[in-house]
Coordinates of C-alpha atoms and ligand atoms in Angstrom, one line a residue:
X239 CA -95.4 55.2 22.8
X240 CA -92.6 54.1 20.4
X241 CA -90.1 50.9 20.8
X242 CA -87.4 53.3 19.9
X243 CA -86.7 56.7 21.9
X244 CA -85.7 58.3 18.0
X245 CA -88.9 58.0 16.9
X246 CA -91.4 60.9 17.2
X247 CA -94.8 62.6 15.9
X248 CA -94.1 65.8 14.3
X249 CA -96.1 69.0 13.8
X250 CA -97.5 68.2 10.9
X251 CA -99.0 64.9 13.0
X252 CA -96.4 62.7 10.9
X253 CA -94.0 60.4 12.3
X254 CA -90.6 61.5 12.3
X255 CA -87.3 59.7 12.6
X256 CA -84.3 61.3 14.5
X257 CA -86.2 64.5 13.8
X258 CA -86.6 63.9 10.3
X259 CA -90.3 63.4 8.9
X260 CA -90.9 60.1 7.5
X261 CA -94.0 61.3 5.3
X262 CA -91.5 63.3 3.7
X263 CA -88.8 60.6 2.9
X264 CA -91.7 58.3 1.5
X265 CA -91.9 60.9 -1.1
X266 CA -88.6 62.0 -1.6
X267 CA -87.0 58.2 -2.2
X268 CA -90.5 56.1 -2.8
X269 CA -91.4 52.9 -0.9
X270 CA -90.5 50.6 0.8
X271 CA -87.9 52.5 1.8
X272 CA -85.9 51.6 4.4
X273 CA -84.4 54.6 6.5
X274 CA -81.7 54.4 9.4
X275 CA -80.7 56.8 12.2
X276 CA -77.0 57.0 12.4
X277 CA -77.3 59.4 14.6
X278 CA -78.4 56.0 17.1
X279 CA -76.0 54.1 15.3
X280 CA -73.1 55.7 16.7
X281 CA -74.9 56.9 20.1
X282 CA -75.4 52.6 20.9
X283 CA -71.6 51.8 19.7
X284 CA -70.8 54.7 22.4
X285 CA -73.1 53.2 24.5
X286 CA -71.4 49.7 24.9
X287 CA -67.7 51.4 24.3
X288 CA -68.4 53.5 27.0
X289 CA -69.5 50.2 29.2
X290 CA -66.4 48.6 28.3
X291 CA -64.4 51.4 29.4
X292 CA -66.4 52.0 32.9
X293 CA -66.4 48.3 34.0
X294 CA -63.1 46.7 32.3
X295 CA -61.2 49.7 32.1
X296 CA -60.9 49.8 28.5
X297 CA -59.5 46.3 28.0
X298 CA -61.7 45.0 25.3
X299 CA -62.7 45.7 21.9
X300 CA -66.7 46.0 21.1
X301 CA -67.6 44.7 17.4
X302 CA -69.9 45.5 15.1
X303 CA -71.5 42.0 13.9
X304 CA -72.3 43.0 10.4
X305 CA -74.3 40.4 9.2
X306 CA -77.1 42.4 10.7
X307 CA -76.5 45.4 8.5
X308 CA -73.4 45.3 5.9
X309 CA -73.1 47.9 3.4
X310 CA -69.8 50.1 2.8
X311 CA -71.1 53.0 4.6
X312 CA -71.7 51.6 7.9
X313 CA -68.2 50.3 7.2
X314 CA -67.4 53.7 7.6
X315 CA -69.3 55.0 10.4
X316 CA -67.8 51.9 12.3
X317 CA -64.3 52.9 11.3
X318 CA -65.0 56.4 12.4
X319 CA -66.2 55.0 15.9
X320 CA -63.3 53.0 16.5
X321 CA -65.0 50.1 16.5
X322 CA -64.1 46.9 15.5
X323 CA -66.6 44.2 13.2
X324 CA -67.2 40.5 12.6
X325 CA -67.3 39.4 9.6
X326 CA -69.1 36.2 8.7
X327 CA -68.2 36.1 4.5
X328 CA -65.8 37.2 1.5
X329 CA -68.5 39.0 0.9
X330 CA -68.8 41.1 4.1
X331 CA -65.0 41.1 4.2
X332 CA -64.5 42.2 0.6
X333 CA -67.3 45.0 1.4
X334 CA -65.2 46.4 4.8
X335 CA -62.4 46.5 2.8
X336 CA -63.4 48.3 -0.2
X337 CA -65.1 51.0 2.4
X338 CA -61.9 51.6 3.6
X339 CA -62.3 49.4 7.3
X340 CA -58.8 48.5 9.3
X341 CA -59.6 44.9 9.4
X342 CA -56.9 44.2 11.9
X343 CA -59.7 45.1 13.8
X344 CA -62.0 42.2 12.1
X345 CA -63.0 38.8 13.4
X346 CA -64.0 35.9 10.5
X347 CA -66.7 33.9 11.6
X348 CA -68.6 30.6 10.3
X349 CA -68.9 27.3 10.4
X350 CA -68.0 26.4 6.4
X351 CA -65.1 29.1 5.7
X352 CA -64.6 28.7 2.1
X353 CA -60.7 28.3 0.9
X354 CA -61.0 31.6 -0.9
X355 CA -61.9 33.1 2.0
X356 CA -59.4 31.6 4.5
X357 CA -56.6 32.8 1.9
X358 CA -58.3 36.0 1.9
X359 CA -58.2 36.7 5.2
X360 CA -54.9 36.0 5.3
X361 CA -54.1 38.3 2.3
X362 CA -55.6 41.4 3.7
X363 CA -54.2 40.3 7.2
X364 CA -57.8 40.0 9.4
X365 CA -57.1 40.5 12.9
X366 CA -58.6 37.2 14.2
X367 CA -59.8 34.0 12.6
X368 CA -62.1 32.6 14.8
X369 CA -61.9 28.5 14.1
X370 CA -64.3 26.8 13.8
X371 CA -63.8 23.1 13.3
X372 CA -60.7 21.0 12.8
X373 CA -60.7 20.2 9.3
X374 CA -60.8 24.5 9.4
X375 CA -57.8 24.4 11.5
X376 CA -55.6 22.2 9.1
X377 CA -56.3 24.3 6.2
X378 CA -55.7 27.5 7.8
X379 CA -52.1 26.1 8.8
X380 CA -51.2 25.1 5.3
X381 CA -52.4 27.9 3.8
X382 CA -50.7 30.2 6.2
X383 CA -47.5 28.4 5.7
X384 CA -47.5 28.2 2.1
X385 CA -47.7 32.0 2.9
X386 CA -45.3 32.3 5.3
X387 CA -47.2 33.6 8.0
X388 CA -48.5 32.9 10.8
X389 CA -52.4 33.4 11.6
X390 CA -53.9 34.3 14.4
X391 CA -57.2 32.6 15.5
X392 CA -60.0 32.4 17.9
X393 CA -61.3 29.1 18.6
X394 CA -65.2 28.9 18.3
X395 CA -66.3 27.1 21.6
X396 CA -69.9 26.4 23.0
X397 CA -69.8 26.6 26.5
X398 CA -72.8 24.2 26.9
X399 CA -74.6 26.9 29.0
X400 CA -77.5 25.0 30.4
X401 CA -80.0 25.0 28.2
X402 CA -82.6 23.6 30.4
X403 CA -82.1 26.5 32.8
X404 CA -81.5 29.2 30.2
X405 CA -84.1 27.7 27.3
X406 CA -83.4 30.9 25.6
X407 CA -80.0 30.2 24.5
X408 CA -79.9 28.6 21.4
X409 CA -76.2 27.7 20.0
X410 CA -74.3 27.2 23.2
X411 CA -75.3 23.8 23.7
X412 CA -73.7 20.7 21.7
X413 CA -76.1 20.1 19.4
X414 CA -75.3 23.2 17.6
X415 CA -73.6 23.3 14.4
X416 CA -70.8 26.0 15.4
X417 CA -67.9 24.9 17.3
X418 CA -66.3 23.0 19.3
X419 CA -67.7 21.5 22.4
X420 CA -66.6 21.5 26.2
X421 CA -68.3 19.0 28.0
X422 CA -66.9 16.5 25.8
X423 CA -63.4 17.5 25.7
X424 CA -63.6 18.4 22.1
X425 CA -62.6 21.8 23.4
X426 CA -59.8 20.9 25.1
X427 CA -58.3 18.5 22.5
X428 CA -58.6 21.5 19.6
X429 CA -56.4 23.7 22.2
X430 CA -53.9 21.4 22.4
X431 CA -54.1 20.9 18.6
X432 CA -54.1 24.5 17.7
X433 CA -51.0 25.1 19.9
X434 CA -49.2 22.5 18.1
X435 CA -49.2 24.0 14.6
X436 CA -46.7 26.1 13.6
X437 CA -48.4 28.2 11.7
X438 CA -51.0 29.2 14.0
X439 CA -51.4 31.7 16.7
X440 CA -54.0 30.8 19.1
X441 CA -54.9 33.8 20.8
X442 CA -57.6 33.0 22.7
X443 CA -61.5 31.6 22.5
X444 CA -65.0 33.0 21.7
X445 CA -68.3 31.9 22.3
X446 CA -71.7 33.2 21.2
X447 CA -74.7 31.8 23.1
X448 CA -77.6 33.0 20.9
X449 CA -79.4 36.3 20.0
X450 CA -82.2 38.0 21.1
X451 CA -81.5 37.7 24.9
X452 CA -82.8 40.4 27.1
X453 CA -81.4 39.9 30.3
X454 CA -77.7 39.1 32.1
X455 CA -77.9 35.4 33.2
X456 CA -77.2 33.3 30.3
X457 CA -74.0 35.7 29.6
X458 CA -72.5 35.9 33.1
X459 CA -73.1 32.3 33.2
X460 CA -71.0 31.8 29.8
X461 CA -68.4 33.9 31.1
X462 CA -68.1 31.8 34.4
X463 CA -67.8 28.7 32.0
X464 CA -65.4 30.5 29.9
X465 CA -63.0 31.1 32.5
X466 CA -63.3 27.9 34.2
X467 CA -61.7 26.9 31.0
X468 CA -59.4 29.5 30.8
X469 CA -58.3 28.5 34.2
X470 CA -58.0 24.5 33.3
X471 CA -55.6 25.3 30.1
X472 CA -53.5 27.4 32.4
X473 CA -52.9 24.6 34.8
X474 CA -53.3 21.5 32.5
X475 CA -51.5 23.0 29.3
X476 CA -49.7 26.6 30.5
X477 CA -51.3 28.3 28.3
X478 CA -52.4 31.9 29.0
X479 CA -55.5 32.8 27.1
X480 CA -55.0 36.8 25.7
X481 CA -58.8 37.2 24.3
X482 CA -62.1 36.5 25.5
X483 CA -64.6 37.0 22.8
X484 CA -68.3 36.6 24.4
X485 CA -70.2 37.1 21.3
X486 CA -73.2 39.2 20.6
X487 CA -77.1 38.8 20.8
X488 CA -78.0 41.4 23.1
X489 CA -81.7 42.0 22.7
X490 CA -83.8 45.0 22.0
X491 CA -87.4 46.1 21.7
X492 CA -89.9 44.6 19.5
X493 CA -92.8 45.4 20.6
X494 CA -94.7 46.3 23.9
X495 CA -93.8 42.9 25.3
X496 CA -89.8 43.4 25.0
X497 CA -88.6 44.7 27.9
X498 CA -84.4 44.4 27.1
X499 CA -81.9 46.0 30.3
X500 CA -79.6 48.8 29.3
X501 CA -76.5 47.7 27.3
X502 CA -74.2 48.8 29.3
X503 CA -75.4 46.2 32.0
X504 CA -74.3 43.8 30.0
X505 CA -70.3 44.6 30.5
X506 CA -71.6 45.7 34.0
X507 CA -72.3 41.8 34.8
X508 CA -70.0 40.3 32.8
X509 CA -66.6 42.4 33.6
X510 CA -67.6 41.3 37.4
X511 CA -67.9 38.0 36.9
X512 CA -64.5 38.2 34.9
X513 CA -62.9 40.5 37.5
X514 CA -63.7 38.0 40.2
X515 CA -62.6 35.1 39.0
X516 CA -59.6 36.2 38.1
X517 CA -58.4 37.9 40.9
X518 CA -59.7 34.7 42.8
X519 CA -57.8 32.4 41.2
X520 CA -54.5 34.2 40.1
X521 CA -55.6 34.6 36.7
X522 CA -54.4 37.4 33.7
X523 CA -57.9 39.2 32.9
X524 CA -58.1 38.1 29.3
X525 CA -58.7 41.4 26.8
X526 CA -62.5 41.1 26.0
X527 CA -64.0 41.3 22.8
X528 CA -68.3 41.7 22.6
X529 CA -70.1 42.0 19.2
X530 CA -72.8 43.9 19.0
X531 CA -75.3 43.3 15.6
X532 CA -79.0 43.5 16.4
X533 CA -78.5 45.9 18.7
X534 CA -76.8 48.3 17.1
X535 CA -78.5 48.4 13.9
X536 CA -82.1 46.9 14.2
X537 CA -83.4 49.8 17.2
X538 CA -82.0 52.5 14.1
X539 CA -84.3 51.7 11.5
X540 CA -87.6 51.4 10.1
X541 CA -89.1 50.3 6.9
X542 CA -91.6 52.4 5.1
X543 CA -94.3 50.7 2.9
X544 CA -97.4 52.7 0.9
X545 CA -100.5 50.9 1.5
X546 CA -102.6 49.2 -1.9
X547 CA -105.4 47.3 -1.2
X548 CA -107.2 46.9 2.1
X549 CA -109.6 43.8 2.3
X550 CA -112.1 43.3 5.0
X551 CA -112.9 39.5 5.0
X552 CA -116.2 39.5 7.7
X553 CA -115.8 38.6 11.0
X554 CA -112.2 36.5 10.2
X555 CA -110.0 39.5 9.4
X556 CA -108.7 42.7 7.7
X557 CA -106.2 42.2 5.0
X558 CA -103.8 46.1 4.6
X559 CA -101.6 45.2 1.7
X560 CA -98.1 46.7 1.1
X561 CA -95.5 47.3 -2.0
X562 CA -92.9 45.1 -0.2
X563 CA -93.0 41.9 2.5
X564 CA -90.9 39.0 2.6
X565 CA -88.5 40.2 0.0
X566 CA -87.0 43.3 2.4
X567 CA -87.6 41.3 5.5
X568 CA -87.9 37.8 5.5
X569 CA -88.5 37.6 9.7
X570 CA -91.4 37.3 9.8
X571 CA -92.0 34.2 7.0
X572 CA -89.1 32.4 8.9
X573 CA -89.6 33.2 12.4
X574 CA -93.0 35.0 13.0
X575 CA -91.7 38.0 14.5
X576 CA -93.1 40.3 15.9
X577 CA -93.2 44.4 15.1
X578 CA -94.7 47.3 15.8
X579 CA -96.4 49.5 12.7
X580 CA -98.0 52.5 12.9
X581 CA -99.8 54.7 9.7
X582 CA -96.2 56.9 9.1
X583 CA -98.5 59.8 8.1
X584 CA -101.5 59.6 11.4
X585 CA -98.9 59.2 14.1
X586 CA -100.6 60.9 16.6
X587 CA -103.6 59.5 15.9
X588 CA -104.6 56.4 18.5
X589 CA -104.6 53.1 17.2
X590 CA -108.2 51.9 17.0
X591 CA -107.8 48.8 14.1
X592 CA -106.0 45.6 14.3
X593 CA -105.5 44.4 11.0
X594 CA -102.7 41.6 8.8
X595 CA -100.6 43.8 7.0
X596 CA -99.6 41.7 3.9
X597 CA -96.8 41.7 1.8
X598 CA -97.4 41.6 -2.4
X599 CA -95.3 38.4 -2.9
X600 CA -96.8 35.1 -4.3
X601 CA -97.0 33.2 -0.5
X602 CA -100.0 33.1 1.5
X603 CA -97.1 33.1 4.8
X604 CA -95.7 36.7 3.1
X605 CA -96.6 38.6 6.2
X606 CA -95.6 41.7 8.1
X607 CA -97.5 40.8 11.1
X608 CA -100.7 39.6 11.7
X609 CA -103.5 41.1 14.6
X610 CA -101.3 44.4 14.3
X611 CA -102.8 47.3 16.3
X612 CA -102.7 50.1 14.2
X613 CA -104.1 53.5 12.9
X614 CA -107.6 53.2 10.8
X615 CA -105.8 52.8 7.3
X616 CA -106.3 53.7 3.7
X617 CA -104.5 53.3 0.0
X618 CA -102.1 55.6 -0.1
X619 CA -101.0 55.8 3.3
X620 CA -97.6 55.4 4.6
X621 CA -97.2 52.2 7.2
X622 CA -94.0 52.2 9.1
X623 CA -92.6 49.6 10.7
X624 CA -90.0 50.1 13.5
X625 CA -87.1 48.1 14.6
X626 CA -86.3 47.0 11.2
X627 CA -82.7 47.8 11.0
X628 CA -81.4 44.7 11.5
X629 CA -81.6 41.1 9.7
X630 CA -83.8 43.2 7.0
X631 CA -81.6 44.4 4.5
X632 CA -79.2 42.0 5.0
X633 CA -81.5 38.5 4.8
X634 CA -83.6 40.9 1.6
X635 CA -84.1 39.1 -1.7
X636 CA -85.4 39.3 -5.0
X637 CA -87.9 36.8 -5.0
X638 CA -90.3 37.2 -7.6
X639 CA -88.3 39.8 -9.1
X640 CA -88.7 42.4 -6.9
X641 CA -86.2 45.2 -6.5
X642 CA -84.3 45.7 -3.3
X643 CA -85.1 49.2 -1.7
X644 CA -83.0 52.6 -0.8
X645 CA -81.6 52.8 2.2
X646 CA -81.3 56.4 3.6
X647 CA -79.4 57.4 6.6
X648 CA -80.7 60.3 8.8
X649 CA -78.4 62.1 10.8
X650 CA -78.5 66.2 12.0
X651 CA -81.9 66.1 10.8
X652 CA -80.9 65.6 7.2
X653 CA -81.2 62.6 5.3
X654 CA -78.9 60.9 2.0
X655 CA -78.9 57.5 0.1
X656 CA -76.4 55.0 1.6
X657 CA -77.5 52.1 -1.0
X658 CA -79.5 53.1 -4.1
X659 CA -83.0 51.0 -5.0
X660 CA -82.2 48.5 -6.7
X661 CA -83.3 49.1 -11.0
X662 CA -85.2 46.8 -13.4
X663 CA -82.1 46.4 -15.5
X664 CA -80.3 45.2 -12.2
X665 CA -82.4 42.6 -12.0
X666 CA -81.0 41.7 -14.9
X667 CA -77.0 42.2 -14.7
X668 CA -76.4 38.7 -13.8
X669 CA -79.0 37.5 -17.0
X670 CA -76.9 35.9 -20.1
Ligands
PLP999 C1 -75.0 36.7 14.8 C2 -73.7 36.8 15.6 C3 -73.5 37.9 16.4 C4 -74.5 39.1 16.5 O1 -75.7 38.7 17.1 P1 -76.8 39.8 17.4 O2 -77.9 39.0 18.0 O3 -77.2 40.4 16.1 O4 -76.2 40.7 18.4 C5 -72.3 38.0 17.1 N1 -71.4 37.0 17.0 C6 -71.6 35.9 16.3 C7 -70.6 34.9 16.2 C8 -72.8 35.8 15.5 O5 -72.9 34.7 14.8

């Protein structure tokens, strides 16, 4: 009945969110409001933890990718999993920090690293770089010698994963603008490079093949094209790779018409691919690193809106308008995505309407969805939207000066404010 197996109709007919009632939370915080089951949170880290333990015996390190939900207390709750996180800004890194986060366990990504935040991560001593360019590489160097360190780095590769085969995967190929490129030897060259400066301590590759995927193929295939690399710098340059990072993009459940395989099937596939080749061709199992970021956050949360107007334009469509939109989650204005709503306060009610819900910004495009099967709706209701937890909060704005929402997390069955609603005079703290 739900996309998520936290979500629930209560006694009271309401919906409820890791048991606690969302009708409730509407009230208590206002709308939008968007709410997050930590509870899930930590369960899915377990989740692919646990598959990393059961199928590579413990020889990897899962990461949180936080550009799908940053904010210091998920910081935390990653810490107190013992997981590790990417990090993709000074932004994000500054944030992990602050909240306290080992980032020894960290790894930088991007294309365009600033040079404050190369020197940064070398300041507060992030476990891997992961490098993403050559003109990325030089910098790094100097900086870290003018430092007198040495820095340790991941280079960004894309495996070129057939993208005729496997059209879902989307920045594996060459024309992508992350990384460095195999088929060309582009790869290979910025190896040799890397192992040539001093200040540099190449310890290994990643690759991330796109996001979104719901089945195995695309990333037991990058893993066989991963190691077939490993295997050419051992012979061609002696060079033993330590990590493997495969990247995230592990895909969840929408709507109806998702249908993602368990996590942990993921490692399952992977590890066995990894496992065989090795022991097929003489090779050190690399320690693995997977990161996680729509998976672990987005299947967590919802957003709650209050319904305004409702227009009925005859015979075209019905128009349900709500107090956010494209400001708390952009997805659908860039991407048209798809989500599942439901009227927070007639759960258990069947959903006999389709309708647009609307957002209140100045676009015509400022949907949630359109054709949306949902409960017969009035002003005043609560609409939920599930699945929101990820890509939401993170990609919000405050176009036409609208206030970011709350976020509350639920966990036990009780509920607390991990970032506050944003205030009119915040709008204004920047303002001269
Ligand atoms: C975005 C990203 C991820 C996470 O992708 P999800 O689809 O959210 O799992 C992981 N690694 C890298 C390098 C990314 O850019």
């Amino acid at each position: 009945m739900f996309v998520s197996d936290n979500l629930s109709v209560n006694k009271q007919g309401n919906l409820a969110i890791g048991g606690v009632d969302t009708v409730m939370l509407a009230k208590k915080y206002g709308t939008p409001l968007y709410v997050m089951d930590e509870d899930r949170i930590r369960r899915d880290c377990r989740i692919f933890q646990k598959s990393m333990e059961k199928y590579y015996d413990g020889q990897g390190l899962v990461c949180y990718a936080s550009k799908a939900f940053s904010c210091k207390e998920i910081y935390r709750v990653m810490q107190s999993e013992n997981m590790g996180i990417d990090v993709v800004s000074g932004g994000e890194l500054y944030t992990a920090i602050k909240a306290g986060f080992d980032v020894s366990k960290a790894c930088f990504h991007g294309n365009n690293k600033t040079n404050e935040e190369l020197q940064m991560a070398l300041e507060y001593g992030v476990g891997r770089i992961v490098v993403d360019n050559i003109y990325e590489m030089e910098t790094l160097n100097r900086f870290a010698a003018e430092k007198g360190v040495s820095a340790p780095i991941l280079l960004r590769i894309k495996p070129g994963v057939d993208a005729h085969t496997h059209n879902f995967i989307r920045t594996g190929q060459i024309d992508s603008k992350f990384g460095f490129a195999l088929e060309t030897g582009e790869a290979f060259d910025a190896v040799k490079k890397a192992l040539a400066y001093e200040n540099l301590e190449l310890r290994g590759l990643h690759c991330h093949i796109g996001s979104q995927i719901l089945d195995t193929q695309g990333f037991t295939a990058a893993a066989e094209v991963m190691m077939e690399f490993i295997k050419q710098l051992k012979t061609e340059l002696d060079y033993e790779t330590q990590d493997l990072n495969l990247g995230g993009g592990f895909g969840i459940c929408y709507t109806e018409a998702d249908d993602p395989i368990p996590y942990d099937e993921y490692m399952k596939d992977v590890a066995q691919v990894i496992n065989g080749f090795c022991e097929a061709n003489q090779i050190k199992r690399p320690f693995i690193l997977i990161e996680p970021g729509r998976s672990i956050a987005a299947p967590a949360g919802i957003t709650l809106y209050t319904v305004g107007s409702k227009k009925i334009i005859p015979n075209i469509r019905t128009y349900v308008s709500v107090d956010g939109g494209m400001c708390d989650n952009p997805r659908y204005i860039l991407y048209q995505s798809a989500y599942d709503a439901l009227v927070a306060n007639k759960a258990g009610e069947p959903k006999t309407e389709r309708v647009t819900i609307a957002g209140k910004c100045c676009e015509s495009g400022d949907l949630v969805g359109e054709n949306m099967p949902i409960q017969p709706c009035e002003p005043g209701d609560i609409i939920a939207v599930c699945a929101t937890g990820a890509y939401n909060y993170s990609m919000a704005s405050n176009y036409n000066r609208l206030q970011k929402p709350a976020v509350v997390f639920v966990s036990g069955g009780t509920d607390r404010v991990v970032i506050q609603r944003e205030t009119l005079d915040d709008l204004m703290r920047n303002d001269i």
